[in-house]
Amino acid sequence: MQTMAFAEPMVTVEPLIAVRGVDKLFGRRSRVVTALSGVDLEIGAGEFVSLLGPSGCGKSTLLRLIGGLHQPDAGSVTVAGTTADAARAAKQYGLVPQAPALVPWQTVADNVRFLSKLHRGSAAHPTLSNGEIADLLAAVGLTGFEKAYPHELSGGMQQRVSLVRAFALGAPILLMDEPFAALDEITRADMRYLLLELWERLRTTVVFVTHSVTEAAILSDRVVVMAPRPGRVASERIIDLPRPRSAAMEDEPAFHEIVRQLRVDLREQHQ
Ligand code: ADP
Ligand code: MG
């Protein structure tokens, strides 16, 4: 008898998200913009990946392609073996935009619950209990604001509600397009750790768009550096800082070195 039965099966683990040879063009005839050219990218389940690059390098376009909101002109985007379109129809995504976009006439708790009702409500995805909503709001320092209305909150608080709402969807993939861009620098720095706190609890796959080197470095498992004209992936860097990440880490030499390397990666694209 051979010991075949005890051998590890040969399993190739498919990435959750696979972008292969993707081109994306906008406009027509003489005014064509190549927003993306030859983009290859794989993202594993539970990974936190940032797309980092200057304005116009195609970050939002790539995020929208992953989310099934754009179709590629060449290549393919697959999510757990299906098309991005099918994944969107199957409610696999939560989207966090730049501005919080809360429903003004709904309370904080109802804002969090509202979309999750549309997304969930099945046996596999039960709607959140009041306790669960309170728990998520507590994680971002909003205990006691469940019954407040958006206009009673600061911009930073509204964006925290927006974060909680996205995680509360229970979607396996969160797509975030510069969610902190509209916030002041100090609020923005706090938001990183609130986001990480939610992510550590729920371990959703996150694709995070930013043009902030420090933000990408402190948040991510991997940073994908993009370059413009045409938009493309220039390089990737694994961020091997331990988790959970903390604000204190931003003062450590290891962090400064990562930031320095990312800046070099970015600069090389402009030569
Ligand atoms: P980023 O998010 O990195 O700033 P975008 O993905 O928004 O970059 O844009 C990449 C390029 O594609 C830019 O040149 C932009 O002008 C162009 N572009 C993006 N969306 C559209 C669109 N809907 N129509 C025409 N051009 C677009
Ligand atoms: Mg953008």
Tab-separated table of C-alpha atoms and ligand atoms in Angstrom:
chain	number	residue	atom	x	y	z
A	1	MET	CA	0.000	0.000	0.000
A	2	GLN	CA	1.214	3.423	-0.809
A	3	THR	CA	0.752	6.249	1.582
A	4	MET	CA	-1.222	8.222	-0.968
A	5	ALA	CA	-4.173	8.584	1.354
A	6	PHE	CA	-2.041	10.603	3.717
A	7	ALA	CA	-0.537	12.888	1.109
A	8	GLU	CA	-1.644	16.492	1.087
A	9	PRO	CA	-4.043	17.033	-1.795
A	10	MET	CA	-2.668	19.269	-4.534
A	11	VAL	CA	-4.878	22.301	-4.195
A	12	THR	CA	-4.238	25.507	-6.035
A	13	VAL	CA	-5.797	28.243	-3.981
A	14	GLU	CA	-7.600	30.639	-6.306
A	15	PRO	CA	-7.420	34.285	-5.295
A	16	LEU	CA	-10.767	35.784	-4.303
A	17	ILE	CA	-10.315	38.598	-6.819
A	18	ALA	CA	-8.351	38.080	-10.038
A	19	VAL	CA	-7.723	40.911	-12.496
A	20	ARG	CA	-5.997	39.627	-15.610
A	21	GLY	CA	-4.643	41.633	-18.528
A	22	VAL	CA	-7.182	44.399	-18.077
A	23	ASP	CA	-7.302	47.438	-20.360
A	24	LYS	CA	-9.863	50.179	-19.864
A	25	LEU	CA	-10.368	53.012	-22.331
A	26	PHE	CA	-12.589	56.069	-22.056
A	27	GLY	CA	-13.728	58.392	-24.834
A	28	ARG	CA	-13.589	57.681	-28.527
A	29	ARG	CA	-11.586	58.281	-31.706
A	30	SER	CA	-8.957	60.979	-31.253
A	31	ARG	CA	-9.890	61.588	-27.621
A	32	VAL	CA	-9.280	58.149	-26.167
A	33	VAL	CA	-7.871	58.001	-22.632
A	34	THR	CA	-6.197	54.739	-21.694
A	35	ALA	CA	-7.272	54.687	-18.048
A	36	LEU	CA	-5.760	51.248	-17.487
A	37	SER	CA	-3.329	49.169	-19.509
A	38	GLY	CA	-2.380	45.533	-18.926
A	39	VAL	CA	-3.390	45.382	-15.266
A	40	ASP	CA	-2.801	42.103	-13.447
A	41	LEU	CA	-3.747	41.852	-9.791
A	42	GLU	CA	-4.727	39.083	-7.409
A	43	ILE	CA	-6.300	39.607	-4.006
A	44	GLY	CA	-6.815	36.867	-1.441
A	45	ALA	CA	-9.806	36.458	0.875
A	46	GLY	CA	-9.378	38.562	3.999
A	47	GLU	CA	-6.510	40.573	2.562
A	48	PHE	CA	-6.257	44.342	3.022
A	49	VAL	CA	-4.841	45.748	-0.216
A	50	SER	CA	-4.312	49.418	-1.047
A	51	LEU	CA	-4.105	50.941	-4.496
A	52	LEU	CA	-1.650	53.838	-4.180
A	53	GLY	CA	-0.788	56.363	-6.843
A	54	PRO	CA	-1.121	59.951	-8.041
A	55	SER	CA	-4.334	61.461	-9.327
A	56	GLY	CA	-5.381	60.093	-12.701
A	57	CYS	CA	-3.443	56.802	-12.554
A	58	GLY	CA	-6.649	54.761	-12.720
A	59	LYS	CA	-7.201	53.815	-9.064
A	60	SER	CA	-10.935	54.569	-9.086
A	61	THR	CA	-11.327	52.935	-12.487
A	62	LEU	CA	-9.679	49.748	-11.227
A	63	LEU	CA	-11.839	49.768	-8.090
A	64	ARG	CA	-14.975	50.190	-10.207
A	65	LEU	CA	-13.912	47.364	-12.513
A	66	ILE	CA	-13.450	45.105	-9.484
A	67	GLY	CA	-16.891	46.183	-8.266
A	68	GLY	CA	-18.553	45.397	-11.590
A	69	LEU	CA	-19.379	49.070	-12.217
A	70	HIS	CA	-17.188	49.220	-15.344
A	71	GLN	CA	-16.542	46.568	-17.957
A	72	PRO	CA	-12.957	45.984	-19.155
A	73	ASP	CA	-12.100	46.591	-22.826
A	74	ALA	CA	-9.632	43.712	-22.661
A	75	GLY	CA	-8.847	41.049	-20.088
A	76	SER	CA	-11.059	39.847	-17.265
A	77	VAL	CA	-12.064	40.442	-13.671
A	78	THR	CA	-13.248	37.425	-11.708
A	79	VAL	CA	-14.493	37.241	-8.138
A	80	ALA	CA	-14.631	33.794	-6.552
A	81	GLY	CA	-14.761	32.348	-10.055
A	82	THR	CA	-17.647	34.477	-11.350
A	83	THR	CA	-17.676	37.806	-13.186
A	84	ALA	CA	-17.579	41.056	-11.216
A	85	ASP	CA	-21.052	41.755	-12.596
A	86	ALA	CA	-22.416	38.526	-11.144
A	87	ALA	CA	-20.637	39.206	-7.837
A	88	ARG	CA	-22.282	42.620	-7.684
A	89	ALA	CA	-25.693	41.085	-8.369
A	90	ALA	CA	-24.985	38.577	-5.583
A	91	LYS	CA	-24.271	41.501	-3.213
A	92	GLN	CA	-20.647	40.593	-2.644
A	93	TYR	CA	-19.566	44.236	-2.307
A	94	GLY	CA	-19.877	47.092	0.107
A	95	LEU	CA	-18.753	50.465	-1.198
A	96	VAL	CA	-17.405	53.315	0.925
A	97	PRO	CA	-17.273	56.526	-1.102
A	98	GLN	CA	-15.297	59.713	-0.372
A	99	ALA	CA	-18.291	61.526	1.093
A	100	PRO	CA	-20.372	59.685	3.719
A	101	ALA	CA	-23.734	59.944	1.855
A	102	LEU	CA	-25.934	59.140	4.846
A	103	VAL	CA	-29.715	59.320	4.531
A	104	PRO	CA	-30.462	62.703	6.206
A	105	TRP	CA	-33.893	61.813	7.622
A	106	GLN	CA	-32.764	58.556	9.210
A	107	THR	CA	-31.078	58.169	12.576
A	108	VAL	CA	-27.539	56.832	12.864
A	109	ALA	CA	-28.818	53.358	13.810
A	110	ASP	CA	-31.315	53.353	10.924
A	111	ASN	CA	-28.622	54.458	8.495
A	112	VAL	CA	-26.509	51.503	9.569
A	113	ARG	CA	-29.503	49.148	9.402
A	114	PHE	CA	-31.051	50.469	6.188
A	115	LEU	CA	-28.672	49.006	3.596
A	116	SER	CA	-27.964	45.942	5.661
A	117	LYS	CA	-31.703	45.146	5.466
A	118	LEU	CA	-31.513	45.242	1.686
A	119	HIS	CA	-28.376	43.124	1.677
A	120	ARG	CA	-29.241	40.714	4.419
A	121	GLY	CA	-32.547	39.433	5.697
A	122	SER	CA	-31.846	35.851	4.624
A	123	ALA	CA	-30.895	32.941	6.852
A	124	ALA	CA	-27.290	33.191	5.679
A	125	HIS	CA	-27.219	36.944	6.200
A	126	PRO	CA	-29.511	37.808	9.108
A	127	THR	CA	-30.151	41.503	9.701
A	128	LEU	CA	-28.140	43.011	12.525
A	129	SER	CA	-29.617	43.106	15.995
A	130	ASN	CA	-29.669	46.389	17.926
A	131	GLY	CA	-26.917	44.943	20.104
A	132	GLU	CA	-24.679	44.239	17.121
A	133	ILE	CA	-25.232	47.721	15.727
A	134	ALA	CA	-24.457	49.242	19.137
A	135	ASP	CA	-21.319	47.131	19.305
A	136	LEU	CA	-20.035	48.333	15.924
A	137	LEU	CA	-20.860	51.957	16.755
A	138	ALA	CA	-19.024	51.558	20.066
A	139	ALA	CA	-15.946	50.360	18.159
A	140	VAL	CA	-15.802	53.741	16.414
A	141	GLY	CA	-16.629	55.799	19.500
A	142	LEU	CA	-20.253	56.575	18.655
A	143	THR	CA	-21.984	55.056	21.675
A	144	GLY	CA	-24.994	57.194	22.577
A	145	PHE	CA	-25.413	58.550	19.027
A	146	GLU	CA	-27.715	55.774	17.785
A	147	LYS	CA	-30.717	58.108	17.732
A	148	ALA	CA	-28.883	61.186	16.419
A	149	TYR	CA	-29.460	62.451	12.870
A	150	PRO	CA	-26.594	62.964	10.400
A	151	HIS	CA	-26.829	66.796	10.552
A	152	GLU	CA	-26.131	66.602	14.293
A	153	LEU	CA	-22.748	64.940	13.638
A	154	SER	CA	-19.400	66.320	12.494
A	155	GLY	CA	-17.976	65.234	9.130
A	156	GLY	CA	-15.641	62.786	10.867
A	157	MET	CA	-18.486	61.256	12.864
A	158	GLN	CA	-20.583	60.899	9.709
A	159	GLN	CA	-17.740	59.106	7.977
A	160	ARG	CA	-17.460	56.751	10.980
A	161	VAL	CA	-21.148	55.914	10.596
A	162	SER	CA	-20.511	55.336	6.901
A	163	LEU	CA	-17.688	52.894	7.790
A	164	VAL	CA	-19.876	51.006	10.244
A	165	ARG	CA	-22.663	50.882	7.665
A	166	ALA	CA	-20.301	49.339	5.109
A	167	PHE	CA	-19.075	46.654	7.520
A	168	ALA	CA	-22.651	46.035	8.693
A	169	LEU	CA	-23.609	44.984	5.159
A	170	GLY	CA	-21.852	41.713	5.805
A	171	ALA	CA	-20.539	41.765	2.226
A	172	PRO	CA	-17.303	39.781	1.876
A	173	ILE	CA	-15.557	42.534	-0.103
A	174	LEU	CA	-15.329	46.205	0.825
A	175	LEU	CA	-14.266	48.693	-1.833
A	176	MET	CA	-13.139	52.033	-0.420
A	177	ASP	CA	-12.341	54.972	-2.676
A	178	GLU	CA	-10.355	57.535	-0.678
A	179	PRO	CA	-12.908	57.365	2.129
A	180	PHE	CA	-10.986	59.804	4.344
A	181	ALA	CA	-10.025	62.340	1.682
A	182	ALA	CA	-12.568	64.935	2.808
A	183	LEU	CA	-11.503	64.829	6.464
A	184	ASP	CA	-8.990	67.014	8.261
A	185	GLU	CA	-5.566	65.486	8.906
A	186	ILE	CA	-6.123	64.724	12.604
A	187	THR	CA	-9.554	63.132	12.164
A	188	ARG	CA	-8.155	61.258	9.207
A	189	ALA	CA	-5.326	59.767	11.280
A	190	ASP	CA	-7.855	58.518	13.868
A	191	MET	CA	-10.052	56.987	11.183
A	192	ARG	CA	-7.243	54.641	10.132
A	193	TYR	CA	-7.336	52.886	13.471
A	194	LEU	CA	-11.118	52.806	13.649
A	195	LEU	CA	-11.142	51.182	10.234
A	196	LEU	CA	-8.522	48.670	11.360
A	197	GLU	CA	-10.492	47.941	14.526
A	198	LEU	CA	-13.570	47.043	12.454
A	199	TRP	CA	-11.484	45.083	9.979
A	200	GLU	CA	-9.709	43.071	12.721
A	201	ARG	CA	-13.121	42.025	14.033
A	202	LEU	CA	-14.727	41.077	10.750
A	203	ARG	CA	-11.751	40.302	8.462
A	204	THR	CA	-13.540	41.404	5.345
A	205	THR	CA	-11.473	41.632	2.171
A	206	VAL	CA	-10.690	45.326	1.636
A	207	VAL	CA	-9.532	47.117	-1.487
A	208	PHE	CA	-8.610	50.630	-0.384
A	209	VAL	CA	-7.794	53.491	-2.738
A	210	THR	CA	-5.571	56.291	-1.469
A	211	HIS	CA	-2.893	58.727	-2.526
A	212	SER	CA	-1.507	58.885	1.010
A	213	VAL	CA	1.675	56.853	1.443
A	214	THR	CA	1.393	56.686	5.241
A	215	GLU	CA	-2.254	55.662	5.101
A	216	ALA	CA	-1.482	52.840	2.663
A	217	ALA	CA	1.512	51.697	4.720
A	218	ILE	CA	-0.196	51.545	8.116
A	219	LEU	CA	-3.410	49.912	6.884
A	220	SER	CA	-2.367	47.351	4.341
A	221	ASP	CA	-1.091	43.811	4.001
A	222	ARG	CA	0.017	44.772	0.513
A	223	VAL	CA	0.332	48.046	-1.374
A	224	VAL	CA	-0.133	48.118	-5.138
A	225	VAL	CA	1.696	51.129	-6.554
A	226	MET	CA	0.109	52.506	-9.706
A	227	ALA	CA	1.482	54.869	-12.341
A	228	PRO	CA	-0.288	57.173	-14.831
A	229	ARG	CA	-0.370	57.625	-18.627
A	230	PRO	CA	-1.320	54.917	-19.192
A	231	GLY	CA	-2.724	53.814	-15.831
A	232	ARG	CA	-0.953	50.633	-14.791
A	233	VAL	CA	0.402	48.641	-11.869
A	234	ALA	CA	4.005	49.726	-11.384
A	235	SER	CA	4.974	47.556	-8.404
A	236	GLU	CA	3.662	45.799	-5.331
A	237	ARG	CA	5.017	45.754	-1.824
A	238	ILE	CA	4.093	43.447	1.051
A	239	ILE	CA	3.835	45.351	4.343
A	240	ASP	CA	5.128	42.924	6.933
A	241	LEU	CA	4.406	45.004	10.024
A	242	PRO	CA	2.746	42.995	12.808
A	243	ARG	CA	-0.965	43.265	13.539
A	244	PRO	CA	-2.844	44.743	15.193
A	245	ARG	CA	-1.300	47.957	13.929
A	246	SER	CA	-1.120	50.951	16.245
A	247	ALA	CA	-0.463	54.667	16.046
A	248	ALA	CA	2.805	54.084	17.946
A	249	MET	CA	4.068	52.012	15.007
A	250	GLU	CA	4.058	55.131	12.859
A	251	ASP	CA	7.010	56.379	14.939
A	252	GLU	CA	9.104	53.243	14.496
A	253	PRO	CA	12.075	52.971	12.109
A	254	ALA	CA	10.538	49.918	10.374
A	255	PHE	CA	7.513	52.000	9.423
A	256	HIS	CA	9.613	54.919	8.222
A	257	GLU	CA	11.600	52.530	6.050
A	258	ILE	CA	8.423	51.165	4.438
A	259	VAL	CA	7.190	54.695	3.769
A	260	ARG	CA	10.569	55.587	2.269
A	261	GLN	CA	10.486	52.530	-0.024
A	262	LEU	CA	6.948	53.333	-1.177
A	263	ARG	CA	8.014	56.908	-1.953
A	264	VAL	CA	10.888	55.543	-4.053
A	265	ASP	CA	8.450	53.181	-5.819
A	266	LEU	CA	6.201	56.145	-6.611
A	267	ARG	CA	9.018	58.458	-7.704
A	268	GLU	CA	10.478	55.889	-10.075
A	269	GLN	CA	7.265	56.123	-12.074
A	270	HIS	CA	7.814	59.783	-12.809
A	271	GLN	CA	11.276	59.511	-14.334
B	1	ADP	P1	-7.612	58.105	-10.080
B	1	ADP	O1	-8.745	57.533	-9.314
B	1	ADP	O2	-6.314	57.375	-9.876
B	1	ADP	O3	-7.420	59.579	-9.850
B	1	ADP	P2	-9.302	57.580	-12.376
B	1	ADP	O4	-9.501	56.114	-12.395
B	1	ADP	O5	-10.409	58.405	-11.843
B	1	ADP	O6	-7.927	57.937	-11.646
B	1	ADP	O7	-9.020	58.096	-13.863
B	1	ADP	C1	-8.018	57.529	-14.706
B	1	ADP	C2	-8.075	58.249	-16.046
B	1	ADP	O8	-9.290	57.916	-16.706
B	1	ADP	C3	-8.050	59.758	-15.952
B	1	ADP	O9	-7.330	60.265	-17.043
B	1	ADP	C4	-9.501	60.142	-16.036
B	1	ADP	O10	-9.660	61.419	-16.571
B	1	ADP	C5	-10.067	59.074	-16.959
B	1	ADP	N1	-11.468	58.735	-16.649
B	1	ADP	C6	-11.914	58.140	-15.539
B	1	ADP	N2	-13.245	57.950	-15.578
B	1	ADP	C7	-13.650	58.460	-16.766
B	1	ADP	C8	-14.925	58.567	-17.416
B	1	ADP	N3	-16.032	58.098	-16.853
B	1	ADP	N4	-14.952	59.152	-18.641
B	1	ADP	C9	-13.827	59.604	-19.225
B	1	ADP	N5	-12.609	59.530	-18.671
B	1	ADP	C10	-12.508	58.968	-17.455
B	2	MG	MG	-10.066	58.415	-7.928
